[in-house]
């Protein structure tokens, strides 16, 4: 199915993403928090939500559908900013789990509140059924792109 010239789904998703980032940032003084911009906030949230288990770089690569080099750069910058540390695990010296620092946890607390507020604003006027439908459609879109990547590489 070809969309009308002025209605591109990818463009709408990107625009919505930009607006959401701006909404979360503006609710806390115009910046996310302490230079935790972009993907940093999502990585911090993921590490916080999974603090009860070992999380490694490869877990983040899968979760965020990014290449190893991309995630490596993100993690290095986050380490430099003091948001997380890499700690070797006893059972495999090659693996380093990712752990939030105190600064990372502080950022998580602030961003969690901002994210909750933004989510409420984002879904205002939508029924529970519409929200579930949207999640279902977004999951299908993601799978379409992931399947295309697998077919291309594979």
PDB file of N, CA, C and O in Angstrom, residues 77-123:
ATOM      1  N   UNK A  77      29.846   6.798  26.516  1.00  0.00           N
ATOM      2  CA  UNK A  77      29.476   8.180  26.870  1.00  0.00           C
ATOM      3  C   UNK A  77      28.759   8.225  28.219  1.00  0.00           C
ATOM      4  O   UNK A  77      28.978   9.134  29.023  1.00  0.00           O
ATOM      5  N   UNK A  78      27.896   7.240  28.462  1.00  0.00           N
ATOM      6  CA  UNK A  78      27.167   7.205  29.734  1.00  0.00           C
ATOM      7  C   UNK A  78      28.122   6.942  30.904  1.00  0.00           C
ATOM      8  O   UNK A  78      27.933   7.486  31.989  1.00  0.00           O
ATOM      9  N   UNK A  79      29.143   6.140  30.666  1.00  0.00           N
ATOM     10  CA  UNK A  79      30.162   5.912  31.697  1.00  0.00           C
ATOM     11  C   UNK A  79      30.900   7.209  32.007  1.00  0.00           C
ATOM     12  O   UNK A  79      31.117   7.541  33.173  1.00  0.00           O
ATOM     13  N   UNK A  80      31.283   7.924  30.960  1.00  0.00           N
ATOM     14  CA  UNK A  80      32.009   9.190  31.136  1.00  0.00           C
ATOM     15  C   UNK A  80      31.178  10.212  31.907  1.00  0.00           C
ATOM     16  O   UNK A  80      31.703  11.006  32.681  1.00  0.00           O
ATOM     17  N   UNK A  81      29.862  10.182  31.684  1.00  0.00           N
ATOM     18  CA  UNK A  81      28.969  11.106  32.386  1.00  0.00           C
ATOM     19  C   UNK A  81      28.666  10.641  33.808  1.00  0.00           C
ATOM     20  O   UNK A  81      28.031  11.353  34.575  1.00  0.00           O
ATOM     21  N   UNK A  82      29.089   9.429  34.145  1.00  0.00           N
ATOM     22  CA  UNK A  82      28.884   8.918  35.497  1.00  0.00           C
ATOM     23  C   UNK A  82      27.511   8.321  35.737  1.00  0.00           C
ATOM     24  O   UNK A  82      27.079   8.202  36.878  1.00  0.00           O
ATOM     25  N   UNK A  83      26.821   7.891  34.675  1.00  0.00           N
ATOM     26  CA  UNK A  83      25.475   7.338  34.809  1.00  0.00           C
ATOM     27  C   UNK A  83      25.490   5.843  35.126  1.00  0.00           C
ATOM     28  O   UNK A  83      24.564   5.325  35.732  1.00  0.00           O
ATOM     29  N   UNK A  84      26.520   5.150  34.642  1.00  0.00           N
ATOM     30  CA  UNK A  84      26.602   3.708  34.863  1.00  0.00           C
ATOM     31  C   UNK A  84      28.051   3.281  34.949  1.00  0.00           C
ATOM     32  O   UNK A  84      28.962   4.032  34.598  1.00  0.00           O
ATOM     33  N   UNK A  85      28.233   2.047  35.426  1.00  0.00           N
ATOM     34  CA  UNK A  85      29.559   1.437  35.450  1.00  0.00           C
ATOM     35  C   UNK A  85      29.451   0.039  34.859  1.00  0.00           C
ATOM     36  O   UNK A  85      28.371  -0.550  34.833  1.00  0.00           O
ATOM     37  N   UNK A  86      30.577  -0.466  34.377  1.00  0.00           N
ATOM     38  CA  UNK A  86      30.664  -1.846  33.888  1.00  0.00           C
ATOM     39  C   UNK A  86      31.407  -2.659  34.942  1.00  0.00           C
ATOM     40  O   UNK A  86      32.485  -2.269  35.373  1.00  0.00           O
ATOM     41  N   UNK A  87      30.829  -3.771  35.331  1.00  0.00           N
ATOM     42  CA  UNK A  87      31.409  -4.603  36.381  1.00  0.00           C
ATOM     43  C   UNK A  87      31.551  -6.036  35.871  1.00  0.00           C
ATOM     44  O   UNK A  87      30.568  -6.615  35.381  1.00  0.00           O
ATOM     45  N   UNK A  88      32.764  -6.621  35.979  1.00  0.00           N
ATOM     46  CA  UNK A  88      32.930  -8.014  35.541  1.00  0.00           C
ATOM     47  C   UNK A  88      32.061  -8.948  36.381  1.00  0.00           C
ATOM     48  O   UNK A  88      31.822  -8.701  37.559  1.00  0.00           O
ATOM     49  N   UNK A  89      31.598 -10.023  35.754  1.00  0.00           N
ATOM     50  CA  UNK A  89      30.841 -11.037  36.486  1.00  0.00           C
ATOM     51  C   UNK A  89      31.772 -12.190  36.838  1.00  0.00           C
ATOM     52  O   UNK A  89      32.728 -12.473  36.108  1.00  0.00           O
ATOM     53  N   UNK A  90      31.502 -12.841  37.941  1.00  0.00           N
ATOM     54  CA  UNK A  90      32.379 -13.908  38.430  1.00  0.00           C
ATOM     55  C   UNK A  90      32.447 -15.098  37.486  1.00  0.00           C
ATOM     56  O   UNK A  90      33.483 -15.741  37.358  1.00  0.00           O
ATOM     57  N   UNK A  91      31.363 -15.410  36.820  1.00  0.00           N
ATOM     58  CA  UNK A  91      31.287 -16.626  36.036  1.00  0.00           C
ATOM     59  C   UNK A  91      31.861 -16.518  34.620  1.00  0.00           C
ATOM     60  O   UNK A  91      31.992 -17.522  33.930  1.00  0.00           O
ATOM     61  N   UNK A  92      32.218 -15.289  34.167  1.00  0.00           N
ATOM     62  CA  UNK A  92      32.816 -15.122  32.848  1.00  0.00           C
ATOM     63  C   UNK A  92      33.537 -13.777  32.795  1.00  0.00           C
ATOM     64  O   UNK A  92      32.898 -12.725  32.700  1.00  0.00           O
ATOM     65  N   UNK A  93      34.856 -13.817  32.850  1.00  0.00           N
ATOM     66  CA  UNK A  93      35.646 -12.587  32.919  1.00  0.00           C
ATOM     67  C   UNK A  93      35.482 -11.697  31.688  1.00  0.00           C
ATOM     68  O   UNK A  93      35.757 -10.498  31.743  1.00  0.00           O
ATOM     69  N   UNK A  94      35.009 -12.273  30.589  1.00  0.00           N
ATOM     70  CA  UNK A  94      34.815 -11.475  29.371  1.00  0.00           C
ATOM     71  C   UNK A  94      33.580 -10.592  29.456  1.00  0.00           C
ATOM     72  O   UNK A  94      33.483  -9.578  28.774  1.00  0.00           O
ATOM     73  N   UNK A  95      32.609 -10.985  30.277  1.00  0.00           N
ATOM     74  CA  UNK A  95      31.348 -10.259  30.371  1.00  0.00           C
ATOM     75  C   UNK A  95      31.407  -9.190  31.452  1.00  0.00           C
ATOM     76  O   UNK A  95      31.947  -9.414  32.535  1.00  0.00           O
ATOM     77  N   UNK A  96      30.820  -8.052  31.119  1.00  0.00           N
ATOM     78  CA  UNK A  96      30.715  -6.967  32.101  1.00  0.00           C
ATOM     79  C   UNK A  96      29.256  -6.541  32.179  1.00  0.00           C
ATOM     80  O   UNK A  96      28.676  -6.106  31.186  1.00  0.00           O
ATOM     81  N   UNK A  97      28.686  -6.674  33.369  1.00  0.00           N
ATOM     82  CA  UNK A  97      27.299  -6.244  33.533  1.00  0.00           C
ATOM     83  C   UNK A  97      27.268  -4.730  33.725  1.00  0.00           C
ATOM     84  O   UNK A  97      28.244  -4.121  34.162  1.00  0.00           O
ATOM     85  N   UNK A  98      26.147  -4.156  33.374  1.00  0.00           N
ATOM     86  CA  UNK A  98      25.960  -2.713  33.463  1.00  0.00           C
ATOM     87  C   UNK A  98      25.127  -2.397  34.690  1.00  0.00           C
ATOM     88  O   UNK A  98      24.060  -2.975  34.881  1.00  0.00           O
ATOM     89  N   UNK A  99      25.623  -1.468  35.496  1.00  0.00           N
ATOM     90  CA  UNK A  99      24.951  -1.111  36.744  1.00  0.00           C
ATOM     91  C   UNK A  99      24.839   0.408  36.826  1.00  0.00           C
ATOM     92  O   UNK A  99      25.811   1.132  36.566  1.00  0.00           O
ATOM     93  N   UNK A 100      23.669   0.878  37.200  1.00  0.00           N
ATOM     94  CA  UNK A 100      23.487   2.320  37.391  1.00  0.00           C
ATOM     95  C   UNK A 100      24.272   2.802  38.603  1.00  0.00           C
ATOM     96  O   UNK A 100      24.335   2.124  39.627  1.00  0.00           O
ATOM     97  N   UNK A 101      24.826   3.996  38.471  1.00  0.00           N
ATOM     98  CA  UNK A 101      25.470   4.654  39.609  1.00  0.00           C
ATOM     99  C   UNK A 101      24.397   5.404  40.401  1.00  0.00           C
ATOM    100  O   UNK A 101      23.229   5.470  39.977  1.00  0.00           O
ATOM    101  N   UNK A 102      24.795   6.000  41.487  1.00  0.00           N
ATOM    102  CA  UNK A 102      23.846   6.812  42.257  1.00  0.00           C
ATOM    103  C   UNK A 102      23.295   7.938  41.389  1.00  0.00           C
ATOM    104  O   UNK A 102      22.091   8.220  41.406  1.00  0.00           O
ATOM    105  N   UNK A 103      24.163   8.534  40.588  1.00  0.00           N
ATOM    106  CA  UNK A 103      23.729   9.594  39.670  1.00  0.00           C
ATOM    107  C   UNK A 103      22.710   9.046  38.665  1.00  0.00           C
ATOM    108  O   UNK A 103      21.713   9.697  38.353  1.00  0.00           O
ATOM    109  N   UNK A 104      22.949   7.841  38.170  1.00  0.00           N
ATOM    110  CA  UNK A 104      22.008   7.207  37.244  1.00  0.00           C
ATOM    111  C   UNK A 104      20.653   6.983  37.880  1.00  0.00           C
ATOM    112  O   UNK A 104      19.612   7.205  37.258  1.00  0.00           O
ATOM    113  N   UNK A 105      20.650   6.538  39.129  1.00  0.00           N
ATOM    114  CA  UNK A 105      19.384   6.320  39.843  1.00  0.00           C
ATOM    115  C   UNK A 105      18.648   7.638  40.078  1.00  0.00           C
ATOM    116  O   UNK A 105      17.421   7.693  39.987  1.00  0.00           O
ATOM    117  N   UNK A 106      19.379   8.704  40.369  1.00  0.00           N
ATOM    118  CA  UNK A 106      18.746  10.020  40.562  1.00  0.00           C
ATOM    119  C   UNK A 106      18.088  10.490  39.261  1.00  0.00           C
ATOM    120  O   UNK A 106      16.961  10.989  39.262  1.00  0.00           O
ATOM    121  N   UNK A 107      18.789  10.300  38.159  1.00  0.00           N
ATOM    122  CA  UNK A 107      18.249  10.675  36.857  1.00  0.00           C
ATOM    123  C   UNK A 107      17.008   9.838  36.551  1.00  0.00           C
ATOM    124  O   UNK A 107      15.999  10.347  36.068  1.00  0.00           O
ATOM    125  N   UNK A 108      17.077   8.556  36.871  1.00  0.00           N
ATOM    126  CA  UNK A 108      15.929   7.674  36.630  1.00  0.00           C
ATOM    127  C   UNK A 108      14.692   8.183  37.379  1.00  0.00           C
ATOM    128  O   UNK A 108      13.601   8.234  36.805  1.00  0.00           O
ATOM    129  N   UNK A 109      14.850   8.554  38.630  1.00  0.00           N
ATOM    130  CA  UNK A 109      13.713   9.024  39.427  1.00  0.00           C
ATOM    131  C   UNK A 109      13.084  10.264  38.795  1.00  0.00           C
ATOM    132  O   UNK A 109      11.851  10.361  38.685  1.00  0.00           O
ATOM    133  N   UNK A 110      13.903  11.190  38.358  1.00  0.00           N
ATOM    134  CA  UNK A 110      13.391  12.416  37.746  1.00  0.00           C
ATOM    135  C   UNK A 110      12.730  12.125  36.404  1.00  0.00           C
ATOM    136  O   UNK A 110      11.639  12.613  36.118  1.00  0.00           O
ATOM    137  N   UNK A 111      13.379  11.302  35.601  1.00  0.00           N
ATOM    138  CA  UNK A 111      12.851  11.011  34.268  1.00  0.00           C
ATOM    139  C   UNK A 111      11.603  10.135  34.331  1.00  0.00           C
ATOM    140  O   UNK A 111      10.731  10.246  33.472  1.00  0.00           O
ATOM    141  N   UNK A 112      11.519   9.286  35.328  1.00  0.00           N
ATOM    142  CA  UNK A 112      10.332   8.436  35.466  1.00  0.00           C
ATOM    143  C   UNK A 112       9.089   9.291  35.669  1.00  0.00           C
ATOM    144  O   UNK A 112       8.045   9.064  35.065  1.00  0.00           O
ATOM    145  N   UNK A 113       9.221  10.300  36.492  1.00  0.00           N
ATOM    146  CA  UNK A 113       8.106  11.208  36.726  1.00  0.00           C
ATOM    147  C   UNK A 113       7.742  11.961  35.440  1.00  0.00           C
ATOM    148  O   UNK A 113       6.574  12.067  35.076  1.00  0.00           O
ATOM    149  N   UNK A 114       8.753  12.454  34.745  1.00  0.00           N
ATOM    150  CA  UNK A 114       8.511  13.184  33.504  1.00  0.00           C
ATOM    151  C   UNK A 114       7.886  12.261  32.453  1.00  0.00           C
ATOM    152  O   UNK A 114       6.975  12.648  31.723  1.00  0.00           O
ATOM    153  N   UNK A 115       8.360  11.023  32.388  1.00  0.00           N
ATOM    154  CA  UNK A 115       7.833  10.063  31.421  1.00  0.00           C
ATOM    155  C   UNK A 115       6.381   9.706  31.696  1.00  0.00           C
ATOM    156  O   UNK A 115       5.580   9.579  30.774  1.00  0.00           O
ATOM    157  N   UNK A 116       6.052   9.555  32.975  1.00  0.00           N
ATOM    158  CA  UNK A 116       4.670   9.246  33.354  1.00  0.00           C
ATOM    159  C   UNK A 116       3.744  10.381  32.951  1.00  0.00           C
ATOM    160  O   UNK A 116       2.674  10.149  32.389  1.00  0.00           O
ATOM    161  N   UNK A 117       4.175  11.606  33.208  1.00  0.00           N
ATOM    162  CA  UNK A 117       3.375  12.769  32.825  1.00  0.00           C
ATOM    163  C   UNK A 117       3.188  12.836  31.305  1.00  0.00           C
ATOM    164  O   UNK A 117       2.086  13.093  30.814  1.00  0.00           O
ATOM    165  N   UNK A 118       4.265  12.597  30.575  1.00  0.00           N
ATOM    166  CA  UNK A 118       4.199  12.647  29.115  1.00  0.00           C
ATOM    167  C   UNK A 118       3.301  11.537  28.570  1.00  0.00           C
ATOM    168  O   UNK A 118       2.544  11.749  27.623  1.00  0.00           O
ATOM    169  N   UNK A 119       3.375  10.348  29.168  1.00  0.00           N
ATOM    170  CA  UNK A 119       2.541   9.222  28.725  1.00  0.00           C
ATOM    171  C   UNK A 119       1.059   9.543  28.916  1.00  0.00           C
ATOM    172  O   UNK A 119       0.233   9.233  28.052  1.00  0.00           O
ATOM    173  N   UNK A 120       0.726  10.170  30.020  1.00  0.00           N
ATOM    174  CA  UNK A 120      -0.666  10.562  30.270  1.00  0.00           C
ATOM    175  C   UNK A 120      -1.140  11.559  29.206  1.00  0.00           C
ATOM    176  O   UNK A 120      -2.248  11.440  28.684  1.00  0.00           O
ATOM    177  N   UNK A 121      -0.293  12.527  28.914  1.00  0.00           N
ATOM    178  CA  UNK A 121      -0.639  13.528  27.911  1.00  0.00           C
ATOM    179  C   UNK A 121      -0.756  12.884  26.527  1.00  0.00           C
ATOM    180  O   UNK A 121      -1.678  13.187  25.761  1.00  0.00           O
ATOM    181  N   UNK A 122       0.148  11.982  26.222  1.00  0.00           N
ATOM    182  CA  UNK A 122       0.179  11.311  24.931  1.00  0.00           C
ATOM    183  C   UNK A 122      -1.088  10.500  24.683  1.00  0.00           C
ATOM    184  O   UNK A 122      -1.626  10.487  23.575  1.00  0.00           O
ATOM    185  N   UNK A 123      -1.591   9.829  25.711  1.00  0.00           N
ATOM    186  CA  UNK A 123      -2.730   8.921  25.545  1.00  0.00           C
ATOM    187  C   UNK A 123      -4.068   9.550  25.921  1.00  0.00           C
ATOM    188  O   UNK A 123      -5.096   8.868  25.872  1.00  0.00           O
TER     189      UNK A 123
END
